Tab-separated table of C-alpha atoms in Angstrom:
chain	number	residue	atom	x	y	z
A	1	MET	CA	7.145	4.700	-2.998
A	2	SER	CA	10.333	6.628	-2.759
A	3	GLY	CA	13.257	5.914	-0.447
A	4	THR	CA	16.360	3.883	-0.191
A	5	PHE	CA	17.297	0.186	-0.480
A	6	LYS	CA	19.756	-1.169	2.051
A	7	ILE	CA	21.485	-4.243	0.695
A	8	LYS	CA	23.902	-6.734	2.292
A	9	GLY	CA	25.722	-8.145	-0.701
A	10	GLY	CA	27.717	-11.220	-1.445
A	11	LYS	CA	24.982	-13.745	-0.601
A	12	ARG	CA	24.184	-16.734	-2.791
A	13	LEU	CA	20.460	-16.823	-3.676
A	14	GLN	CA	18.325	-19.870	-4.450
A	15	GLY	CA	14.840	-20.622	-5.582
A	16	GLU	CA	12.201	-19.655	-8.124
A	17	ILE	CA	11.231	-16.209	-9.323
A	18	THR	CA	8.335	-15.276	-11.614
A	19	PRO	CA	8.629	-12.291	-13.919
A	20	GLN	CA	5.925	-9.631	-13.846
A	21	GLY	CA	3.813	-8.657	-16.827
A	22	ALA	CA	5.665	-6.566	-19.417
A	23	LYS	CA	5.805	-2.872	-18.594
A	24	ASN	CA	6.327	-1.748	-22.200
A	25	GLU	CA	3.516	-3.932	-23.430
A	26	ALA	CA	1.156	-2.641	-20.688
A	27	LEU	CA	1.597	1.015	-21.753
A	28	GLN	CA	0.550	0.211	-25.331
A	29	ILE	CA	-2.277	-2.182	-24.475
A	30	LEU	CA	-3.846	0.208	-21.945
A	31	CYS	CA	-3.926	3.070	-24.451
A	32	ALA	CA	-5.745	0.834	-26.986
A	33	ILE	CA	-8.800	0.497	-24.744
A	34	LEU	CA	-9.821	3.999	-25.896
A	35	LEU	CA	-10.469	2.584	-29.390
A	36	THR	CA	-13.833	0.966	-28.439
A	37	ASP	CA	-16.837	1.551	-26.313
A	38	GLU	CA	-17.017	-2.106	-25.355
A	39	GLU	CA	-15.473	-3.916	-22.394
A	40	ILE	CA	-11.803	-5.043	-22.512
A	41	ARG	CA	-10.364	-7.385	-19.882
A	42	ILE	CA	-6.604	-7.321	-19.471
A	43	LYS	CA	-4.673	-9.829	-17.336
A	44	ASN	CA	-1.088	-9.899	-15.982
A	45	ILE	CA	-0.847	-6.077	-15.681
A	46	PRO	CA	2.271	-5.288	-13.591
A	47	ASP	CA	1.588	-3.316	-10.334
A	48	ILE	CA	4.180	-0.643	-11.036
A	49	HIS	CA	4.233	3.098	-10.817
A	50	ASP	CA	4.227	3.991	-14.501
A	51	VAL	CA	1.408	1.614	-15.384
A	52	ASN	CA	-0.653	2.639	-12.322
A	53	ARG	CA	-0.285	6.254	-13.327
A	54	LEU	CA	-1.585	5.536	-16.796
A	55	ILE	CA	-4.565	3.634	-15.359
A	56	GLU	CA	-5.280	6.730	-13.156
A	57	ILE	CA	-5.205	8.919	-16.262
A	58	LEU	CA	-7.667	6.618	-17.981
A	59	GLY	CA	-9.888	6.889	-14.892
A	60	ASP	CA	-9.741	10.709	-15.005
A	61	PHE	CA	-10.662	10.420	-18.667
A	62	GLY	CA	-13.969	8.809	-17.662
A	63	VAL	CA	-13.044	5.218	-18.435
A	64	LYS	CA	-14.875	2.707	-16.194
A	65	ILE	CA	-12.318	0.555	-14.390
A	66	THR	CA	-13.013	-2.656	-12.484
A	67	LYS	CA	-10.274	-4.496	-10.640
A	68	ASN	CA	-10.999	-8.260	-10.847
A	69	GLY	CA	-7.951	-9.468	-8.989
A	70	HIS	CA	-4.164	-8.948	-8.917
A	71	GLY	CA	-3.099	-7.595	-12.254
A	72	ASP	CA	-6.555	-8.287	-13.755
A	73	TYR	CA	-8.689	-5.351	-14.814
A	74	THR	CA	-11.755	-4.656	-16.975
A	75	PHE	CA	-11.993	-1.329	-18.755
A	76	GLN	CA	-14.792	0.328	-20.666
A	77	ALA	CA	-14.493	3.612	-22.446
A	78	ASP	CA	-18.152	4.128	-23.339
A	79	ALA	CA	-18.689	7.551	-21.631
A	80	VAL	CA	-15.347	9.343	-22.008
A	81	ASN	CA	-15.062	12.912	-20.714
A	82	PHE	CA	-13.074	14.384	-23.578
A	83	SER	CA	-12.804	17.844	-21.982
A	84	TYR	CA	-10.359	16.292	-19.490
A	85	VAL	CA	-7.613	16.196	-22.115
A	86	LYS	CA	-7.833	19.966	-22.508
A	87	SER	CA	-7.566	20.578	-18.748
A	88	ASP	CA	-4.615	21.734	-16.641
A	89	GLY	CA	-4.882	18.381	-14.707
A	90	PHE	CA	-4.176	16.366	-17.848
A	91	ARG	CA	-1.300	18.639	-18.804
A	92	GLU	CA	0.253	17.869	-15.430
A	93	ASP	CA	-0.536	14.129	-15.316
A	94	GLY	CA	0.431	13.398	-18.917
A	95	SER	CA	3.745	15.302	-18.765
A	96	LYS	CA	5.002	13.016	-15.979
A	97	LEU	CA	4.611	9.791	-17.995
A	98	ARG	CA	6.260	9.226	-21.378
A	99	GLY	CA	3.985	6.268	-22.184
A	100	SER	CA	0.955	8.555	-22.229
A	101	ILE	CA	2.142	9.672	-25.726
A	102	MET	CA	0.431	6.454	-27.057
A	103	LEU	CA	-2.979	7.880	-26.073
A	104	LEU	CA	-2.673	10.152	-29.146
A	105	GLY	CA	-3.358	7.500	-31.845
A	106	PRO	CA	-6.503	6.099	-30.195
A	107	MET	CA	-7.813	9.617	-29.321
A	108	LEU	CA	-7.290	10.782	-32.891
A	109	ALA	CA	-8.825	7.695	-34.466
A	110	ARG	CA	-11.959	7.631	-32.296
A	111	PHE	CA	-12.632	11.273	-31.456
A	112	GLY	CA	-11.024	13.108	-34.408
A	113	GLU	CA	-8.793	15.204	-32.122
A	114	ALA	CA	-6.008	14.585	-29.634
A	115	TYR	CA	-3.929	16.570	-27.140
A	116	MET	CA	-0.735	15.750	-25.277
A	117	PRO	CA	1.705	17.697	-22.992
A	118	THR	CA	5.408	17.263	-23.670
A	119	PRO	CA	5.959	13.864	-21.986
A	120	GLY	CA	8.477	12.950	-19.240
A	121	GLY	CA	10.085	9.603	-18.522
A	122	ASP	CA	13.711	8.499	-18.232
A	123	LYS	CA	16.645	10.866	-18.667
A	124	ILE	CA	18.492	8.637	-21.170
A	125	GLY	CA	19.206	11.220	-23.878
A	126	ARG	CA	17.060	12.586	-26.616
A	127	ARG	CA	14.091	10.490	-27.598
A	128	ARG	CA	12.416	12.238	-30.545
A	129	LEU	CA	8.692	12.115	-31.093
A	130	ASP	CA	8.899	13.103	-34.763
A	131	THR	CA	8.035	9.545	-35.911
A	132	HIS	CA	4.693	9.671	-34.133
A	133	PHE	CA	3.619	13.008	-35.528
A	134	GLN	CA	4.928	12.411	-39.050
A	135	GLY	CA	2.839	9.271	-39.170
A	136	PHE	CA	-0.349	11.127	-38.047
A	137	VAL	CA	0.180	13.920	-40.537
A	138	GLU	CA	0.645	11.347	-43.318
A	139	LEU	CA	-2.764	9.887	-42.355
A	140	GLY	CA	-4.296	13.342	-42.740
A	141	ALA	CA	-4.135	14.937	-39.309
A	142	GLU	CA	-3.367	18.578	-38.747
A	143	PHE	CA	-0.531	19.085	-36.243
A	144	ASN	CA	0.058	22.021	-33.900
A	145	TYR	CA	2.421	22.741	-31.015
A	146	ASP	CA	1.639	25.474	-28.419
A	147	ASP	CA	4.939	26.833	-27.126
A	148	SER	CA	3.414	28.542	-24.145
A	149	LEU	CA	1.557	25.505	-22.877
A	150	TYR	CA	4.075	22.864	-24.135
A	151	LEU	CA	1.029	21.168	-25.677
A	152	TYR	CA	0.767	19.084	-28.865
A	153	SER	CA	-2.556	18.900	-30.642
A	154	LEU	CA	-3.871	16.963	-33.586
A	155	LYS	CA	-7.137	17.251	-35.515
A	156	ALA	CA	-8.599	15.229	-38.382
A	157	LYS	CA	-12.134	15.071	-39.783
A	158	GLU	CA	-11.242	11.732	-41.320
A	159	LEU	CA	-7.994	9.667	-41.339
A	160	GLN	CA	-7.091	8.270	-44.715
A	161	GLY	CA	-4.951	5.135	-45.230
A	162	LYS	CA	-1.500	5.821	-46.709
A	163	PHE	CA	1.889	4.156	-47.418
A	164	ILE	CA	4.137	5.304	-44.536
A	165	LEU	CA	7.844	4.725	-44.465
A	166	LEU	CA	9.122	5.343	-40.942
A	167	GLU	CA	12.427	7.158	-40.438
A	168	GLU	CA	13.180	4.883	-37.494
A	169	ALA	CA	11.660	1.603	-36.285
A	170	SER	CA	10.231	3.264	-33.176
A	171	VAL	CA	8.196	0.878	-31.028
A	172	THR	CA	5.919	3.498	-29.487
A	173	GLY	CA	5.770	5.368	-32.828
A	174	THR	CA	4.673	2.206	-34.691
A	175	ALA	CA	2.138	1.419	-31.946
A	176	ASN	CA	0.676	4.934	-32.077
A	177	ILE	CA	0.298	4.917	-35.919
A	178	VAL	CA	-1.171	1.385	-35.906
A	179	MET	CA	-3.782	2.481	-33.382
A	180	ALA	CA	-4.672	5.485	-35.517
A	181	ALA	CA	-4.759	3.477	-38.776
A	182	VAL	CA	-7.117	0.686	-37.605
A	183	LEU	CA	-10.105	3.103	-37.808
A	184	ALA	CA	-8.856	5.053	-40.893
A	185	LYS	CA	-10.522	4.827	-44.306
A	186	GLY	CA	-8.754	2.453	-46.660
A	187	ARG	CA	-5.392	0.717	-46.453
A	188	THR	CA	-2.331	1.852	-44.473
A	189	SER	CA	1.077	0.240	-45.066
A	190	ILE	CA	3.769	0.930	-42.483
A	191	TYR	CA	7.237	0.032	-43.675
A	192	ASN	CA	10.270	-0.123	-41.322
A	193	ALA	CA	7.728	-0.879	-38.613
A	194	ALA	CA	8.984	-2.012	-35.241
A	195	CYS	CA	8.331	-5.745	-34.746
A	196	GLU	CA	8.939	-6.271	-30.976
A	197	PRO	CA	6.885	-9.027	-29.304
A	198	TYR	CA	4.957	-6.350	-27.357
A	199	LEU	CA	3.932	-4.656	-30.652
A	200	GLN	CA	2.906	-8.045	-31.996
A	201	GLN	CA	0.790	-8.488	-28.894
A	202	LEU	CA	-0.965	-5.150	-29.549
A	203	CYS	CA	-1.619	-6.058	-33.156
A	204	LYS	CA	-3.039	-9.468	-32.195
A	205	MET	CA	-5.311	-7.796	-29.559
A	206	LEU	CA	-6.513	-5.260	-32.117
A	207	ASN	CA	-7.330	-8.058	-34.553
A	208	ARG	CA	-9.378	-9.822	-31.885
A	209	MET	CA	-11.261	-6.521	-31.536
A	210	GLY	CA	-12.073	-6.592	-35.208
A	211	ALA	CA	-9.075	-4.809	-36.809
A	212	GLN	CA	-7.537	-6.098	-40.009
A	213	ILE	CA	-3.760	-6.084	-39.580
A	214	SER	CA	-1.474	-8.420	-41.539
A	215	GLY	CA	2.338	-8.775	-41.558
A	216	ILE	CA	2.459	-9.009	-37.755
A	217	GLY	CA	6.040	-9.820	-36.656
A	218	SER	CA	7.569	-8.334	-39.828
A	219	ASN	CA	8.725	-4.767	-40.651
A	220	LEU	CA	5.813	-4.265	-43.099
A	221	LEU	CA	2.432	-3.962	-41.481
A	222	ILE	CA	-0.699	-3.757	-43.704
A	223	ILE	CA	-3.755	-2.344	-42.011
A	224	ASP	CA	-7.179	-2.231	-43.655
A	225	GLY	CA	-9.276	0.257	-41.765
A	226	VAL	CA	-12.605	-0.821	-40.225
A	227	GLU	CA	-15.618	1.181	-39.034
A	228	LYS	CA	-15.651	0.033	-35.409
A	229	LEU	CA	-13.814	-2.157	-32.922
A	230	GLY	CA	-15.289	-4.327	-30.198
A	231	GLY	CA	-14.273	-5.752	-26.803
A	232	THR	CA	-11.807	-8.582	-26.100
A	233	GLU	CA	-9.681	-10.274	-23.441
A	234	HIS	CA	-5.922	-10.023	-23.426
A	235	THR	CA	-3.123	-11.551	-21.333
A	236	MET	CA	0.211	-9.749	-21.285
A	237	LEU	CA	3.629	-11.416	-21.865
A	238	PRO	CA	6.139	-11.680	-19.040
A	239	ASP	CA	8.645	-8.815	-18.952
A	240	MET	CA	11.756	-9.821	-20.962
A	241	VAL	CA	13.857	-7.140	-19.276
A	242	GLU	CA	13.112	-8.720	-15.870
A	243	ILE	CA	13.918	-12.160	-17.244
A	244	GLY	CA	17.295	-10.977	-18.526
A	245	SER	CA	17.945	-9.198	-15.229
A	246	TRP	CA	17.364	-12.439	-13.217
A	247	ILE	CA	19.756	-14.364	-15.517
A	248	GLY	CA	22.380	-11.684	-14.805
A	249	LEU	CA	21.611	-11.801	-11.096
A	250	ALA	CA	22.074	-15.542	-10.929
A	251	ALA	CA	25.529	-15.303	-12.632
A	252	MET	CA	26.719	-12.379	-10.504
A	253	THR	CA	25.742	-14.002	-7.177
A	254	LYS	CA	26.796	-17.580	-8.215
A	255	SER	CA	23.229	-18.637	-7.551
A	256	GLU	CA	20.905	-21.406	-8.656
A	257	ILE	CA	17.755	-19.791	-9.870
A	258	THR	CA	14.705	-20.908	-11.870
A	259	ILE	CA	12.824	-18.178	-13.732
A	260	LYS	CA	9.236	-19.328	-14.132
A	261	ASN	CA	6.900	-19.024	-17.117
A	262	VAL	CA	9.143	-16.886	-19.378
A	263	ASN	CA	7.319	-17.464	-22.689
A	264	TRP	CA	10.632	-18.645	-24.095
A	265	ASP	CA	9.642	-18.422	-27.746
A	266	GLU	CA	9.262	-14.639	-27.432
A	267	LEU	CA	12.764	-14.031	-25.924
A	268	GLY	CA	14.588	-13.792	-29.260
A	269	VAL	CA	18.388	-13.493	-28.888
A	270	ILE	CA	18.310	-12.721	-25.153
A	271	PRO	CA	19.188	-16.231	-23.860
A	272	ASN	CA	22.056	-16.650	-26.348
A	273	THR	CA	23.441	-13.212	-25.602
A	274	PHE	CA	23.924	-14.232	-21.973
A	275	ARG	CA	25.394	-17.556	-23.107
A	276	LYS	CA	28.058	-15.548	-25.031
A	277	LEU	CA	29.168	-14.237	-21.628
A	278	GLY	CA	29.657	-17.842	-20.523
A	279	ILE	CA	26.467	-18.115	-18.459
A	280	MET	CA	25.014	-21.545	-18.451
A	281	LEU	CA	21.192	-21.645	-18.715
A	282	GLU	CA	18.806	-24.295	-19.915
A	283	ARG	CA	15.199	-24.449	-21.020
A	284	ARG	CA	12.965	-26.545	-18.801
A	285	GLY	CA	9.460	-26.471	-20.292
A	286	ASP	CA	8.664	-22.738	-20.273
A	287	ASP	CA	11.164	-21.989	-17.451
A	288	ILE	CA	14.809	-20.993	-17.577
A	289	TYR	CA	17.051	-22.894	-15.148
A	290	ILE	CA	20.358	-21.305	-14.250
A	291	PRO	CA	22.736	-23.528	-12.220
A	292	ALA	CA	25.120	-22.067	-9.638
A	293	GLN	CA	28.324	-21.200	-11.438
A	294	ASP	CA	31.653	-20.191	-9.802
A	295	ASN	CA	32.998	-18.684	-13.049
A	296	TYR	CA	31.781	-17.734	-16.528
A	297	LYS	CA	34.086	-17.053	-19.469
A	298	ILE	CA	33.260	-14.520	-22.208
A	299	GLN	CA	33.417	-16.017	-25.690
A	300	LYS	CA	35.460	-14.358	-28.434
A	301	PHE	CA	34.395	-13.938	-32.030
A	302	ILE	CA	35.494	-16.753	-34.356
A	303	ASP	CA	38.518	-14.758	-35.578
A	304	GLY	CA	39.679	-14.327	-31.977
A	305	SER	CA	38.625	-10.678	-31.665
A	306	ILE	CA	36.959	-9.246	-28.548
A	307	LEU	CA	33.215	-9.871	-28.227
A	308	THR	CA	30.967	-6.862	-28.835
A	309	VAL	CA	27.380	-6.753	-27.484
A	310	SER	CA	25.269	-4.036	-29.027
A	311	ASP	CA	21.603	-3.143	-29.101
A	312	ALA	CA	19.444	-3.039	-32.203
A	313	PRO	CA	15.708	-2.901	-33.049
A	314	TRP	CA	13.988	-6.255	-32.632
A	315	PRO	CA	14.891	-9.032	-33.365
A	316	GLY	CA	18.227	-7.545	-32.276
A	317	PHE	CA	19.205	-7.258	-28.609
A	318	THR	CA	16.984	-4.957	-26.588
A	319	PRO	CA	18.724	-1.734	-25.334
A	320	ASP	CA	16.986	-2.124	-21.978
A	321	LEU	CA	19.260	-5.094	-21.094
A	322	LEU	CA	22.649	-3.556	-22.042
A	323	SER	CA	23.134	-2.161	-18.547
A	324	ILE	CA	22.659	-5.674	-17.168
A	325	ILE	CA	25.165	-7.136	-19.682
A	326	LEU	CA	27.648	-4.470	-18.609
A	327	VAL	CA	27.290	-5.281	-14.870
A	328	VAL	CA	27.431	-9.062	-15.444
A	329	ALA	CA	30.609	-8.675	-17.529
A	330	THR	CA	32.426	-7.016	-14.585
A	331	GLN	CA	32.779	-10.447	-12.894
A	332	ALA	CA	33.235	-12.552	-15.998
A	333	GLN	CA	36.513	-13.964	-17.243
A	334	GLY	CA	37.529	-12.010	-20.350
A	335	THR	CA	36.773	-8.669	-22.048
A	336	VAL	CA	33.702	-7.323	-23.827
A	337	LEU	CA	32.865	-4.119	-25.609
A	338	VAL	CA	29.298	-2.903	-24.787
A	339	HIS	CA	27.971	-0.610	-27.574
A	340	GLN	CA	24.819	1.303	-26.786
A	341	LYS	CA	23.739	2.548	-30.211
A	342	MET	CA	20.203	3.654	-29.638
A	343	PHE	CA	20.460	6.087	-26.661
A	344	GLU	CA	23.317	8.336	-25.760
A	345	SER	CA	23.289	8.711	-21.941
A	346	ARG	CA	22.586	5.153	-20.776
A	347	LEU	CA	26.150	4.253	-19.981
A	348	PHE	CA	26.845	7.168	-17.632
A	349	PHE	CA	26.195	5.014	-14.558
A	350	VAL	CA	29.498	3.160	-15.092
A	351	ASP	CA	31.372	5.599	-12.843
A	352	LYS	CA	29.389	4.052	-9.981
A	353	LEU	CA	30.554	0.580	-10.938
A	354	ILE	CA	34.130	1.854	-11.185
A	355	ASP	CA	33.769	3.189	-7.639
A	356	MET	CA	32.750	-0.334	-6.643
A	357	GLY	CA	35.985	-1.729	-8.133
A	358	ALA	CA	34.894	-2.699	-11.668
A	359	GLN	CA	37.422	-2.419	-14.463
A	360	ILE	CA	35.590	-0.417	-17.109
A	361	ILE	CA	36.852	2.054	-19.698
A	362	LEU	CA	34.059	4.454	-20.898
A	363	CYS	CA	35.233	5.094	-24.453
A	364	ASP	CA	32.528	7.629	-25.311
A	365	PRO	CA	28.764	8.182	-24.518
A	366	HIS	CA	27.921	5.019	-26.516
A	367	ARG	CA	30.699	2.509	-25.771
A	368	ALA	CA	32.317	0.921	-22.725
A	369	THR	CA	34.988	-1.770	-22.558
A	370	VAL	CA	34.613	-4.077	-19.564
A	371	VAL	CA	37.569	-6.162	-18.359
A	372	GLY	CA	36.066	-8.970	-16.235
A	373	LEU	CA	37.453	-9.630	-12.718
A	374	ASN	CA	36.512	-13.359	-12.909
A	375	HIS	CA	35.071	-13.204	-9.326
A	376	GLU	CA	38.636	-12.882	-7.963
A	377	SER	CA	38.103	-9.347	-6.789
A	378	PRO	CA	34.426	-8.804	-5.873
A	379	LEU	CA	32.761	-5.462	-6.190
A	380	ARG	CA	32.645	-3.354	-3.011
A	381	GLY	CA	29.499	-2.183	-1.368
A	382	THR	CA	28.923	1.603	-1.565
A	383	THR	CA	26.283	4.309	-1.697
A	384	LEU	CA	24.542	4.602	-5.096
A	385	VAL	CA	21.824	6.699	-6.721
A	386	SER	CA	19.470	5.218	-9.300
A	387	PRO	CA	19.620	7.373	-12.436
A	388	ASP	CA	16.863	5.608	-14.477
A	389	ILE	CA	14.742	2.424	-14.374
A	390	ARG	CA	17.173	0.107	-16.158
A	391	ALA	CA	20.422	1.403	-14.723
A	392	GLY	CA	18.774	1.327	-11.248
A	393	ASN	CA	18.134	-2.384	-11.659
A	394	ALA	CA	21.643	-2.966	-12.933
A	395	LEU	CA	23.116	-1.199	-9.873
A	396	LEU	CA	20.831	-3.261	-7.651
A	397	ILE	CA	22.306	-6.446	-9.116
A	398	ALA	CA	25.836	-5.082	-8.673
A	399	ALA	CA	25.016	-4.338	-4.997
A	400	LEU	CA	23.605	-7.820	-4.391
A	401	SER	CA	26.869	-9.331	-5.673
A	402	ALA	CA	29.182	-6.902	-3.871
A	403	GLN	CA	31.006	-7.496	-0.605
A	404	GLY	CA	29.638	-5.429	2.240
A	405	ASP	CA	26.619	-3.114	2.514
A	406	SER	CA	25.241	-0.780	-0.163
A	407	LEU	CA	22.652	1.954	-0.079
A	408	ILE	CA	20.661	2.752	-3.303
A	409	HIS	CA	18.879	6.113	-3.146
A	410	ASN	CA	16.151	7.386	-5.532
A	411	ILE	CA	14.597	3.967	-5.726
A	412	GLU	CA	11.290	5.398	-7.041
A	413	GLN	CA	13.114	5.040	-10.379
A	414	ILE	CA	13.292	1.301	-9.823
A	415	ASP	CA	9.669	1.120	-8.550
A	416	ARG	CA	8.574	2.755	-11.757
A	417	GLY	CA	9.476	-0.405	-13.634
A	418	TYR	CA	9.610	-3.337	-11.206
A	419	GLU	CA	6.807	-4.726	-9.057
A	420	ASN	CA	7.647	-5.481	-5.366
A	421	ILE	CA	11.235	-6.127	-6.441
A	422	ASP	CA	12.551	-6.220	-2.893
A	423	GLY	CA	9.900	-8.674	-1.695
A	424	ARG	CA	10.529	-11.003	-4.637
A	425	LEU	CA	14.327	-10.899	-4.058
A	426	ARG	CA	13.940	-11.598	-0.365
A	427	ALA	CA	11.910	-14.681	-1.225
A	428	ILE	CA	15.001	-16.181	-2.890
A	429	GLY	CA	17.380	-15.191	-0.039
A	430	ALA	CA	18.479	-11.608	-0.785
A	431	GLU	CA	19.147	-9.295	2.165
A	432	ILE	CA	17.408	-6.141	0.992
A	433	THR	CA	15.270	-3.732	3.015
A	434	ARG	CA	13.525	-0.447	2.376
A	435	VAL	CA	14.610	2.376	4.616
């Protein structure tokens, strides 16, 4: 669904909002169904564009798909049409979705060959795929790239366990190599592995399918290859990026909001990072309660210097929430330096916030200093364009807090990552319509 959001800002919201299933987990988990010919049931799948596109690709692959209810599917890859991955149709479908890169590991492990067009996704700077392919080559695969077709291919008669030291703790790279290694001969050790909760979820699911993975949650994964994997059931975590977004939304709109069923123990440093901006939030069972707050004051470091919020591989702060931190800081009391270390183009939406009246100095492609307005001078409504999924959501929160009307174009970028976001916001009092 493309189009435009029309938003009347400056309204206080109130009520409960439930986060969707985690987008980034869904893309990994759905690729893993290719590793077995038995049934796998997955619950809490978000109904969003990127995930639905991957499900369509699996269907074209010949995977049997049964929808049991909202977000609840059963998959069985017992009669896969492997010729599909060599077709023009797959080259077109796969190139539109970056998450499809994680089909490579399962394909290679189960079928001994794998193909993938150069993938698409967000325009947030260079995102290298070297980690994925280096891992496959270490396991014994032969790698080729066809310049004319923009097509990667991998072949391996037999994958052999190996000690692999990753250049970077890439989440999708780690997931891909894990999925290849579970059916390899012998032991694979992956050092400098990503340890995000979503990757832990993938490893736990694979273990339930019969894989032998230890070290889950650490940066050293030990995988003893097995002959075959079986079926299982899996329920996905709530989306931590949505949870952080709703915390920010509550603060920006001075609203009392309860975020339901957040799986608090998997949120890492996210709640405390928002507390550093002065936002009050409390744990109530497995919910987050945010009271209505007229002001929030950014803390300083112990020595009195300006707070810096930066992203880092898990258990550091997720880069997907830095755009939300930046927006929320515009109405805080105090100053913060936002340092986006992992991607180089994710701060380029700040000019839109400056147009809305925010006080931000873009120091370079990675750093922005935000001088908070302490709600004394609200942002002004304006016409915006969503550049990518996360910045789109940040601009949406800015528009909901702004005085006056805003239009956000290119909202298919927001729909790629957030399920029925306008409907769920209207349910807590937001004035937002699709035009």
